GROMACS .gro file of C-alpha atoms in nm:
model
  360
    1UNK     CA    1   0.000   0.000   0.000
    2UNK     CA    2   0.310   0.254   0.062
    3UNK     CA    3   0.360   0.248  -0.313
    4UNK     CA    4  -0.030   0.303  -0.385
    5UNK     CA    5  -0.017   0.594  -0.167
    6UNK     CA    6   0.306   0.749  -0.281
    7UNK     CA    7   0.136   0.696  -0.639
    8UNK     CA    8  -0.223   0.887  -0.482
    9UNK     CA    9   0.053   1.176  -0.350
   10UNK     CA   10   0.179   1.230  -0.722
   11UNK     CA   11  -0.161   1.209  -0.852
   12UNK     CA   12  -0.298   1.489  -0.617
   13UNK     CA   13  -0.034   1.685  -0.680
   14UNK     CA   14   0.025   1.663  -1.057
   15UNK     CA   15  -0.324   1.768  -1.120
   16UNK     CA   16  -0.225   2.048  -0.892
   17UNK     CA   17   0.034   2.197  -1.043
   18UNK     CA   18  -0.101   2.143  -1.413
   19UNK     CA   19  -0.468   2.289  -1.343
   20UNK     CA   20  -0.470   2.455  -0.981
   21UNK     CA   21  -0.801   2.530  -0.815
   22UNK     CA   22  -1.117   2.396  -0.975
   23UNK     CA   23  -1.382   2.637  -1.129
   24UNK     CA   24  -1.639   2.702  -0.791
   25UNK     CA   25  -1.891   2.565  -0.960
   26UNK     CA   26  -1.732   2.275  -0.988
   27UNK     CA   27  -1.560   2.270  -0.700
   28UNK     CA   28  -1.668   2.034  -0.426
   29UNK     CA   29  -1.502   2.281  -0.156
   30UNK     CA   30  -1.705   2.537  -0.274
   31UNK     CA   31  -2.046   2.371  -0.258
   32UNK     CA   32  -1.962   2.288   0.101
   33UNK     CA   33  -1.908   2.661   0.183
   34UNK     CA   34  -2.242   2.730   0.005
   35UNK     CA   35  -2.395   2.498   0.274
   36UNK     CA   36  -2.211   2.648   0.530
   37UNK     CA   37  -2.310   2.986   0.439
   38UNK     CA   38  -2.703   2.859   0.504
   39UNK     CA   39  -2.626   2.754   0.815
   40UNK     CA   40  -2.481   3.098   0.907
   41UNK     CA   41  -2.793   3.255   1.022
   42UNK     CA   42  -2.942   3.295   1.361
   43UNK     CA   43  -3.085   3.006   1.527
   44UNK     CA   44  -3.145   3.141   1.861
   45UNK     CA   45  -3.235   3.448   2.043
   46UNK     CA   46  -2.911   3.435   2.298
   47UNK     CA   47  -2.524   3.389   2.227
   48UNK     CA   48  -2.575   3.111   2.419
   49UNK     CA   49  -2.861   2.949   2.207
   50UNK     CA   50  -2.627   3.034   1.912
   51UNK     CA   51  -2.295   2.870   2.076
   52UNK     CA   52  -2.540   2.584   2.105
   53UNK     CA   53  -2.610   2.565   1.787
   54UNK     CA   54  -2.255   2.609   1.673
   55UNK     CA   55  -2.146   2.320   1.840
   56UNK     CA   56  -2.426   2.160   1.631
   57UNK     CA   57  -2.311   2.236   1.346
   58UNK     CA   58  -1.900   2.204   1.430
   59UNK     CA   59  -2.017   1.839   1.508
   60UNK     CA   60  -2.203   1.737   1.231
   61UNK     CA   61  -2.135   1.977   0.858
   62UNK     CA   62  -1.781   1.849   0.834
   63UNK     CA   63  -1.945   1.440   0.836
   64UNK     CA   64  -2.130   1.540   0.544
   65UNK     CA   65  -1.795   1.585   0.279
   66UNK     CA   66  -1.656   1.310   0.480
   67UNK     CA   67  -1.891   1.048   0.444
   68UNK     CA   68  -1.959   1.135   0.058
   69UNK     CA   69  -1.600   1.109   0.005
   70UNK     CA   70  -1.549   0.816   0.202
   71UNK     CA   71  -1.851   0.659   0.030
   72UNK     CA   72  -1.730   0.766  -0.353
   73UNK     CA   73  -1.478   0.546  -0.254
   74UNK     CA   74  -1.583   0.305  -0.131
   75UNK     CA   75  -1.863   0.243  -0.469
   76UNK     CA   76  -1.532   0.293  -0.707
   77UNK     CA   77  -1.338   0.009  -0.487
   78UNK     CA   78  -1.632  -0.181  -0.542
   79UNK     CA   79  -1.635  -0.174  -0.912
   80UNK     CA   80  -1.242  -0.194  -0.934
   81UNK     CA   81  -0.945  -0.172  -0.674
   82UNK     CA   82  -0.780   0.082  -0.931
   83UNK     CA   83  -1.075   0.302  -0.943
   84UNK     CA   84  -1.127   0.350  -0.552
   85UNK     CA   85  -0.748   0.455  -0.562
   86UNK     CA   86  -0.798   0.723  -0.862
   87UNK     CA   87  -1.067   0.875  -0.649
   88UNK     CA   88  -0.929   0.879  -0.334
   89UNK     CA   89  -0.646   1.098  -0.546
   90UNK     CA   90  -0.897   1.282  -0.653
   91UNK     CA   91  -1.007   1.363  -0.325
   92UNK     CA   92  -0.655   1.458  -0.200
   93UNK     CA   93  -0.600   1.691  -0.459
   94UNK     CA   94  -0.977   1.859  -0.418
   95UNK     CA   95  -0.866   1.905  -0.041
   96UNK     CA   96  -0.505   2.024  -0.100
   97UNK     CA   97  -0.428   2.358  -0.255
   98UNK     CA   98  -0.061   2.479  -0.293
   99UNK     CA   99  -0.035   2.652  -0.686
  100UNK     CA  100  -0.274   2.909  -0.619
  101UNK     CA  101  -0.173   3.006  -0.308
  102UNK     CA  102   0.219   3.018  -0.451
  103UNK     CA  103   0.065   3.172  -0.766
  104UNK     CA  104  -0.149   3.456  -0.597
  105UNK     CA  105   0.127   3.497  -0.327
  106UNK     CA  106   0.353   3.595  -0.645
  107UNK     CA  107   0.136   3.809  -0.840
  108UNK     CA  108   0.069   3.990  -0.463
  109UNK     CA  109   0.448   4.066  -0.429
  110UNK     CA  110   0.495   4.198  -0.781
  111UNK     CA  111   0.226   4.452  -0.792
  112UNK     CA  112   0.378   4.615  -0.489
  113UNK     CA  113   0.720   4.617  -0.658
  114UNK     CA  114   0.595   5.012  -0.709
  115UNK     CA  115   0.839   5.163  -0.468
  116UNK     CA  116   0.734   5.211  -0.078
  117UNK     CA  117   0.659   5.576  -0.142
  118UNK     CA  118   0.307   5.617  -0.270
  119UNK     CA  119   0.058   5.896  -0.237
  120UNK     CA  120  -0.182   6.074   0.000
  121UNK     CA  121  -0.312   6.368  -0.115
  122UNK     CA  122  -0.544   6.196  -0.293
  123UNK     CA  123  -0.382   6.233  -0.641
  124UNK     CA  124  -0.334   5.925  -0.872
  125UNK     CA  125  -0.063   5.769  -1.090
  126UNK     CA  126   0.075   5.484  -1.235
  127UNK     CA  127   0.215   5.388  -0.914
  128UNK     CA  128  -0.081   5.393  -0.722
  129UNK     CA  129  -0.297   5.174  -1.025
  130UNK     CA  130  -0.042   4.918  -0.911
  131UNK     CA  131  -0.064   4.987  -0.572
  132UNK     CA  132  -0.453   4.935  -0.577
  133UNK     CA  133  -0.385   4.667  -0.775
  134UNK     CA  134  -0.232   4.473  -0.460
  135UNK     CA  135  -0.465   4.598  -0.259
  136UNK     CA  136  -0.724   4.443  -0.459
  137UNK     CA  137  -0.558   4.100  -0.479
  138UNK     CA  138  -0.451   4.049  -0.149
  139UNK     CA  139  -0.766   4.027  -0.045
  140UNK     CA  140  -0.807   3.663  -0.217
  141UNK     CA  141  -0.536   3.583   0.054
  142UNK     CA  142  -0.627   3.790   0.419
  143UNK     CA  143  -0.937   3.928   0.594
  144UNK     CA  144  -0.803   4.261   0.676
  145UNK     CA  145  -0.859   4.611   0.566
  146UNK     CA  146  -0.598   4.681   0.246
  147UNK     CA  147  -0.746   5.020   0.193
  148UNK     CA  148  -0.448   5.195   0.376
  149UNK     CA  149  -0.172   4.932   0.359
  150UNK     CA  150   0.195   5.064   0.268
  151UNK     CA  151   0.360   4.807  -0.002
  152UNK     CA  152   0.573   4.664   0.272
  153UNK     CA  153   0.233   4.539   0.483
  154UNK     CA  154   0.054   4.436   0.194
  155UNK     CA  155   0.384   4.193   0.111
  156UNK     CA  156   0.375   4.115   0.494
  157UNK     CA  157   0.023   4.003   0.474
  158UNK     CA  158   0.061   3.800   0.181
  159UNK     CA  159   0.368   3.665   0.312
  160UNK     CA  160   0.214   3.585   0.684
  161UNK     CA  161  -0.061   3.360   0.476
  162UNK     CA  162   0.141   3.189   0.250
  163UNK     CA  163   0.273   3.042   0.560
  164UNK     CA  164  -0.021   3.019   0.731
  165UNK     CA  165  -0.251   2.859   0.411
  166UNK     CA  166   0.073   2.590   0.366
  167UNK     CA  167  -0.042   2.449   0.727
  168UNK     CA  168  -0.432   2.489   0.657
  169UNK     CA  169  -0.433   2.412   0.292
  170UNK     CA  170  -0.202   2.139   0.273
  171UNK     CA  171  -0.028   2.014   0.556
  172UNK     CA  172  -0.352   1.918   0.759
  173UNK     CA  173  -0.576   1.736   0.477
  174UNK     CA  174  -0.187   1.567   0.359
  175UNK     CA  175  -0.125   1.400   0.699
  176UNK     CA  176  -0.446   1.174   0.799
  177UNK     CA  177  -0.440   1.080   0.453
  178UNK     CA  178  -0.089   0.939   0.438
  179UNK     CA  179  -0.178   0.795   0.818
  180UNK     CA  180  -0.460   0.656   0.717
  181UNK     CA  181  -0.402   0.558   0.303
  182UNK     CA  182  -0.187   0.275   0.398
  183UNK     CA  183  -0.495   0.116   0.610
  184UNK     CA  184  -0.816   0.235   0.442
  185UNK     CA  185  -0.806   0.450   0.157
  186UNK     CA  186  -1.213   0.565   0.208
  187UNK     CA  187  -1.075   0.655   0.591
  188UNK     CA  188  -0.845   0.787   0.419
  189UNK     CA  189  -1.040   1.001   0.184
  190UNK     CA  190  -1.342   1.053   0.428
  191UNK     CA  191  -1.027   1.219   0.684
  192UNK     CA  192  -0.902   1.457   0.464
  193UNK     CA  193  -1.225   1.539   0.368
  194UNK     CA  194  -1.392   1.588   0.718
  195UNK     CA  195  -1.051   1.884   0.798
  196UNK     CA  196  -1.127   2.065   0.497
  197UNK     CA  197  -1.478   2.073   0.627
  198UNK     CA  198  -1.328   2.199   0.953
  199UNK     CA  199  -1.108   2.472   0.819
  200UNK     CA  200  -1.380   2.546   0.596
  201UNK     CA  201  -1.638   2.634   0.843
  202UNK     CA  202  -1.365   2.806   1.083
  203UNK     CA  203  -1.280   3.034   0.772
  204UNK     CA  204  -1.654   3.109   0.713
  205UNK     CA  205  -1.798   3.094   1.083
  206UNK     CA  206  -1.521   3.131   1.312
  207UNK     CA  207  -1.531   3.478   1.397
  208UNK     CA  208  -1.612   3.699   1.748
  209UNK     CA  209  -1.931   3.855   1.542
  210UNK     CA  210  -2.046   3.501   1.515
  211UNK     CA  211  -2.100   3.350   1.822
  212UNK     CA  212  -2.268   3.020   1.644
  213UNK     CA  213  -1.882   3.027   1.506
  214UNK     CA  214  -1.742   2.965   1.855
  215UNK     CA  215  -1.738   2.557   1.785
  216UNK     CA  216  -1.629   2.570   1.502
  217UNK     CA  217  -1.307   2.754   1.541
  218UNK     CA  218  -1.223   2.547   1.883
  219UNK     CA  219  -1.262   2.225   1.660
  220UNK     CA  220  -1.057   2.393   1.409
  221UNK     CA  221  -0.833   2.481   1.709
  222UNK     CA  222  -0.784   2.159   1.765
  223UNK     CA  223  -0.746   1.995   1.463
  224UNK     CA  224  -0.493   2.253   1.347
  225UNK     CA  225  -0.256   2.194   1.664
  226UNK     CA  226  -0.051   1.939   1.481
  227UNK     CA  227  -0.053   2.038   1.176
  228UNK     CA  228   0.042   2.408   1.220
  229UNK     CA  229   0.354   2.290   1.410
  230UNK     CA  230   0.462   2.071   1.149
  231UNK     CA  231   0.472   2.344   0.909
  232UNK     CA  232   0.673   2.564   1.143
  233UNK     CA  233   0.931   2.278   1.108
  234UNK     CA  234   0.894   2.246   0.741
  235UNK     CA  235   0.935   2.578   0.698
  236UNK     CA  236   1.261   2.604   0.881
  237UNK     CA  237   1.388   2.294   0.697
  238UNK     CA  238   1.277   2.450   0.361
  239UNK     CA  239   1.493   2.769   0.475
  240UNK     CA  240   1.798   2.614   0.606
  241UNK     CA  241   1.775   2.711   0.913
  242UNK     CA  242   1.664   2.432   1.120
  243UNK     CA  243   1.668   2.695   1.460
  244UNK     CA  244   1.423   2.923   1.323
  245UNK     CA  245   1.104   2.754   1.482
  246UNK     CA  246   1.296   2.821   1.841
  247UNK     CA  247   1.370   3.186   1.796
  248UNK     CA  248   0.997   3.176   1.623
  249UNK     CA  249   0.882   3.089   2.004
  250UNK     CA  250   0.926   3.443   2.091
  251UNK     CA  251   0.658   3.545   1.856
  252UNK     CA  252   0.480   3.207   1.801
  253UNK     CA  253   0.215   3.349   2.046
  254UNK     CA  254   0.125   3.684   1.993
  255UNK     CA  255  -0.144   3.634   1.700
  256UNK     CA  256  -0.496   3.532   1.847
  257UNK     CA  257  -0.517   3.204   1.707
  258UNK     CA  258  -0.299   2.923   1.880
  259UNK     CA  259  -0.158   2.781   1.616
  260UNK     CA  260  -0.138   3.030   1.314
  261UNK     CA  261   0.170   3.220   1.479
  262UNK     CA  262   0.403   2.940   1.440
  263UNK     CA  263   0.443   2.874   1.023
  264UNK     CA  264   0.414   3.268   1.003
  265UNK     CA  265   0.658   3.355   1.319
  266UNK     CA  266   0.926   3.082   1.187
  267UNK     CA  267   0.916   3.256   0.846
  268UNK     CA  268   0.975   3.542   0.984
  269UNK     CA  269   1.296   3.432   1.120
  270UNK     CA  270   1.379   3.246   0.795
  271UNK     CA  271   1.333   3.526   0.575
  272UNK     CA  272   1.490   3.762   0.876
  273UNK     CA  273   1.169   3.939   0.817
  274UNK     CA  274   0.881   4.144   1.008
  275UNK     CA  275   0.561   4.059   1.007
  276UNK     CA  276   0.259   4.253   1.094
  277UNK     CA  277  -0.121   4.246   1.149
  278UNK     CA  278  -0.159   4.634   1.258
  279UNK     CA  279  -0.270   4.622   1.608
  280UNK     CA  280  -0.323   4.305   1.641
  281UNK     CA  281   0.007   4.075   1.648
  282UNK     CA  282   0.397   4.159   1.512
  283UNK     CA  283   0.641   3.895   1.446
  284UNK     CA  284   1.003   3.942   1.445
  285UNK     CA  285   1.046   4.290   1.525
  286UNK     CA  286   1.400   4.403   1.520
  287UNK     CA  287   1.399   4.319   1.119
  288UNK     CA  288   1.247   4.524   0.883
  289UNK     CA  289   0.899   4.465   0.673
  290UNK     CA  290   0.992   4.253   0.389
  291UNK     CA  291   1.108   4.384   0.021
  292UNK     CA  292   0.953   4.236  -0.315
  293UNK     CA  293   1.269   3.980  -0.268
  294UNK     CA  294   1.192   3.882   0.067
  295UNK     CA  295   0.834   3.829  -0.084
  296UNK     CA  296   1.033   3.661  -0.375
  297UNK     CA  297   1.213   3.385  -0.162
  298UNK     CA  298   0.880   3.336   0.082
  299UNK     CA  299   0.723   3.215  -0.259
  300UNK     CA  300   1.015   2.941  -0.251
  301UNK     CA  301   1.063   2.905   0.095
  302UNK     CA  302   0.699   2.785   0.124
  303UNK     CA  303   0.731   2.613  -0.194
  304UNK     CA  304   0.997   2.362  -0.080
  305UNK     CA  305   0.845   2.328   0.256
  306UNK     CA  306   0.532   2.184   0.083
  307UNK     CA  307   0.800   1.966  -0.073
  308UNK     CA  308   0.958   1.879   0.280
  309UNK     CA  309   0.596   1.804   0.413
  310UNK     CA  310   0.486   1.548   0.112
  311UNK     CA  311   0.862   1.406   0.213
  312UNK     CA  312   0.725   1.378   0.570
  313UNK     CA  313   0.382   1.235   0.473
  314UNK     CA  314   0.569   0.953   0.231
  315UNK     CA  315   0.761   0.856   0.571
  316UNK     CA  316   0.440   0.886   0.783
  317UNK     CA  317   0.310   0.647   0.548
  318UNK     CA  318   0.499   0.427   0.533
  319UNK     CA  319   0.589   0.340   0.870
  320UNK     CA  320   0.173   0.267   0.967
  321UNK     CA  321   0.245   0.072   0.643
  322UNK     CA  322   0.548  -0.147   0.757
  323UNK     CA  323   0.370  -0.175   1.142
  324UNK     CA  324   0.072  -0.315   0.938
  325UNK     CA  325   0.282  -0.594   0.778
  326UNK     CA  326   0.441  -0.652   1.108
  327UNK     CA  327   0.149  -0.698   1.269
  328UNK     CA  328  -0.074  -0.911   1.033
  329UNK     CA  329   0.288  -1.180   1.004
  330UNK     CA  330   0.256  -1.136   1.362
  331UNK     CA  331  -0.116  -1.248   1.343
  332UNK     CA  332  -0.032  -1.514   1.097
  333UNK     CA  333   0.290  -1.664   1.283
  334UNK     CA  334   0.042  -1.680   1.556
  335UNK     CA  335  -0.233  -1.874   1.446
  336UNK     CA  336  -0.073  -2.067   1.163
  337UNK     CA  337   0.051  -2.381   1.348
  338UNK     CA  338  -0.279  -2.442   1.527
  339UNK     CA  339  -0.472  -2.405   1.229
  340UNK     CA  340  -0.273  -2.651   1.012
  341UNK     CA  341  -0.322  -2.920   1.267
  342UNK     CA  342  -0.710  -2.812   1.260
  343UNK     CA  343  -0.744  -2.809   0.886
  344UNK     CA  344  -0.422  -2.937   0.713
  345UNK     CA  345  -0.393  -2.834   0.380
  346UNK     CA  346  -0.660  -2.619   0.347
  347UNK     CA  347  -0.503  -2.352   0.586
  348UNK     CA  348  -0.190  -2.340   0.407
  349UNK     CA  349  -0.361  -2.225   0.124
  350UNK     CA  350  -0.503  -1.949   0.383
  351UNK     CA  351  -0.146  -1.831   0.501
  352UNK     CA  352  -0.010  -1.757   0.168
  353UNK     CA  353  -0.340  -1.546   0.042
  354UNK     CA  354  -0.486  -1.389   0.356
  355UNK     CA  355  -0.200  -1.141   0.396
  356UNK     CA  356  -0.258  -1.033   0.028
  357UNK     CA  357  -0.575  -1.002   0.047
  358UNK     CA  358  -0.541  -0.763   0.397
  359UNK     CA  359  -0.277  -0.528   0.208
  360UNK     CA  360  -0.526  -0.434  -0.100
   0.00000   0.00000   0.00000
């Protein structure tokens, strides 16, 4: 199974690179967030008959991609072994994003490359067509207000989520897969499935406004634990600089969510960077705000790290793959010589095939 899943890794992210993102109206990510966006409404009177609610809804909307994905599966495997695998790819790559984020990240740090003086008398040029420009397209990657960003904190935001989207958008749908792949590729499909449902609904609901959100952003909370700390050490692998997540400590913190700070924090100490949500957090902050080539090398920084993580998954994978082996000869050395003296022949016949039929 290590080699099926290491083949379901290079299918996910072929079709990545070659096509990106899906259309949303064809994108299964998207349909979930118009359900999501129905069930953003007010279901109770009180905050607390809305937390209620929330943890409703944190419970249940993220079974609902889960068990269709785990169920596509499951009706391809039944029709052939090969199909079940091509759609459990499929699944990986529809809950895995890394080209547009690298791509928008880019296009975000060259349309500030306008100099860091720009205008406020309310006066227009070239410069500030680009500058709006930015403005306009950061907003595909953070929440904030861009209406008064400087060049150097509209690279900082889209630098601080092209750290932050690696851990959400790849690293946490890319690790339950490769745990679970080598056992059950529908639990397999129906995991990776049921976190994108989680950071979905976090990214739509999880917000102080929204108290029906509150569930869903402590399940994301907890979900993203791992995974957002397994970036940070991507990140600083990707970047050379293998200390970076401990001087990232310092900073790791500050931002309101409990895991978003890390990735972000240790590439600010990669990229010997500052990084800064105006009055809310500020990472780093003896360096200066970063350049278009500090924007340049986050692009590749984050770009290998996604390359260090898939490395990471492949080895994650393969050892639940060589502990299942272990254990089912374990299984078999166990129960082989009573059964032959039960059933003679006909159990050696079940030694040599029931370990085959286990690994498919």
């Amino acid at each position: 199974m290590i080699l099926t899943t290491i083949a379901l890794f290079g299918l996910a992210f072929s079709l990545d690179l070659l096509i990106g993102e899906p259309p949303n109206a064809l994108h299964p990510v998207a349909w979930f967030g118009r359900l999501v966006g129905a069930l953003d409404t007010e279901w109770a009177d009180t905050d607390g008959g809305q937390r209620l609610a929330g943890v409703g809804i944190a419970l249940f909307a993220p079974l609902i991609p889960a068990v269709v994905s785990g169920g596509f599966v499951v009706l391809a495997s039944a029709a052939s072994p090969l199909a079940g695998a091509i759609v459990a790819g499929l699944v990986l790559f529809l809950t895995t994003s890394l080209r547009s984020l690298l791509e928008l990240t880019q296009t975000v740090v060259a349309a500030t490359d306008v100099g860091d003086e720009f205008r406020t008398d309310g006066t227009t040029d070239d410069t500030d067509d680009g500058l709006e420009r930015a403005r306009e397209q950061v907003r595909g990657l953070v929440g904030r207000d861009t209406s008064s960003l400087s060049p150097a904190e509209i690279r900082s935001a889209a630098v601080e989520s092209a750290g932050e989207n690696l851990a959400d958008g790849l690293v946490a749908t890319l690790l339950p897969f490769a745990l679970l792949a080598p056992i059950s590729l529908p639990a397999a499909a129906a995991a990776a499935a049921w976190v994108k449902g989680v950071n979905t609904l976090d990214s739509m609901l999880g917000y102080p406004s929204k108290p029906h959100g509150t569930g869903s952003a402590r399940l994301d909370d907890l979900v993203m634990w791992l995974p957002a700390r397994i970036t940070a050490v991507a990140i600083a692998v990707a970047g050379a600089d293998p200390f970076a997540v401990l001087r990232a400590r310092e900073w790791a913190r500050d931002p309101p969510s409990p895991n978003s700070g890390w990735p972000m924090a240790t590439l600010a100490c990669v990229l010997s960077v500052r990084l800064t949500k105006p009055g809310v957090y500020d990472l780093n902050t003896d360096a200066d705000l970063p350049s278009v080539a500090d924007g340049e090398r986050a692009v590749s920084v984050v770009g290998l790290a996604a390359v260090v993580s898939v490395l990471l998954a492949i080895a994650l994978a393969a050892g639940v793959a060589i502990a299942v082996t272990t254990l089912e000869g374990t299984q078999v050395g166990a129960t082989a010589p009573t059964a032959v003296l039960e059933t003679g022949s006909n159990v050696v016949f079940a030694a040599f095939t029931w370990p085959a039929e286990v690994s498919r």
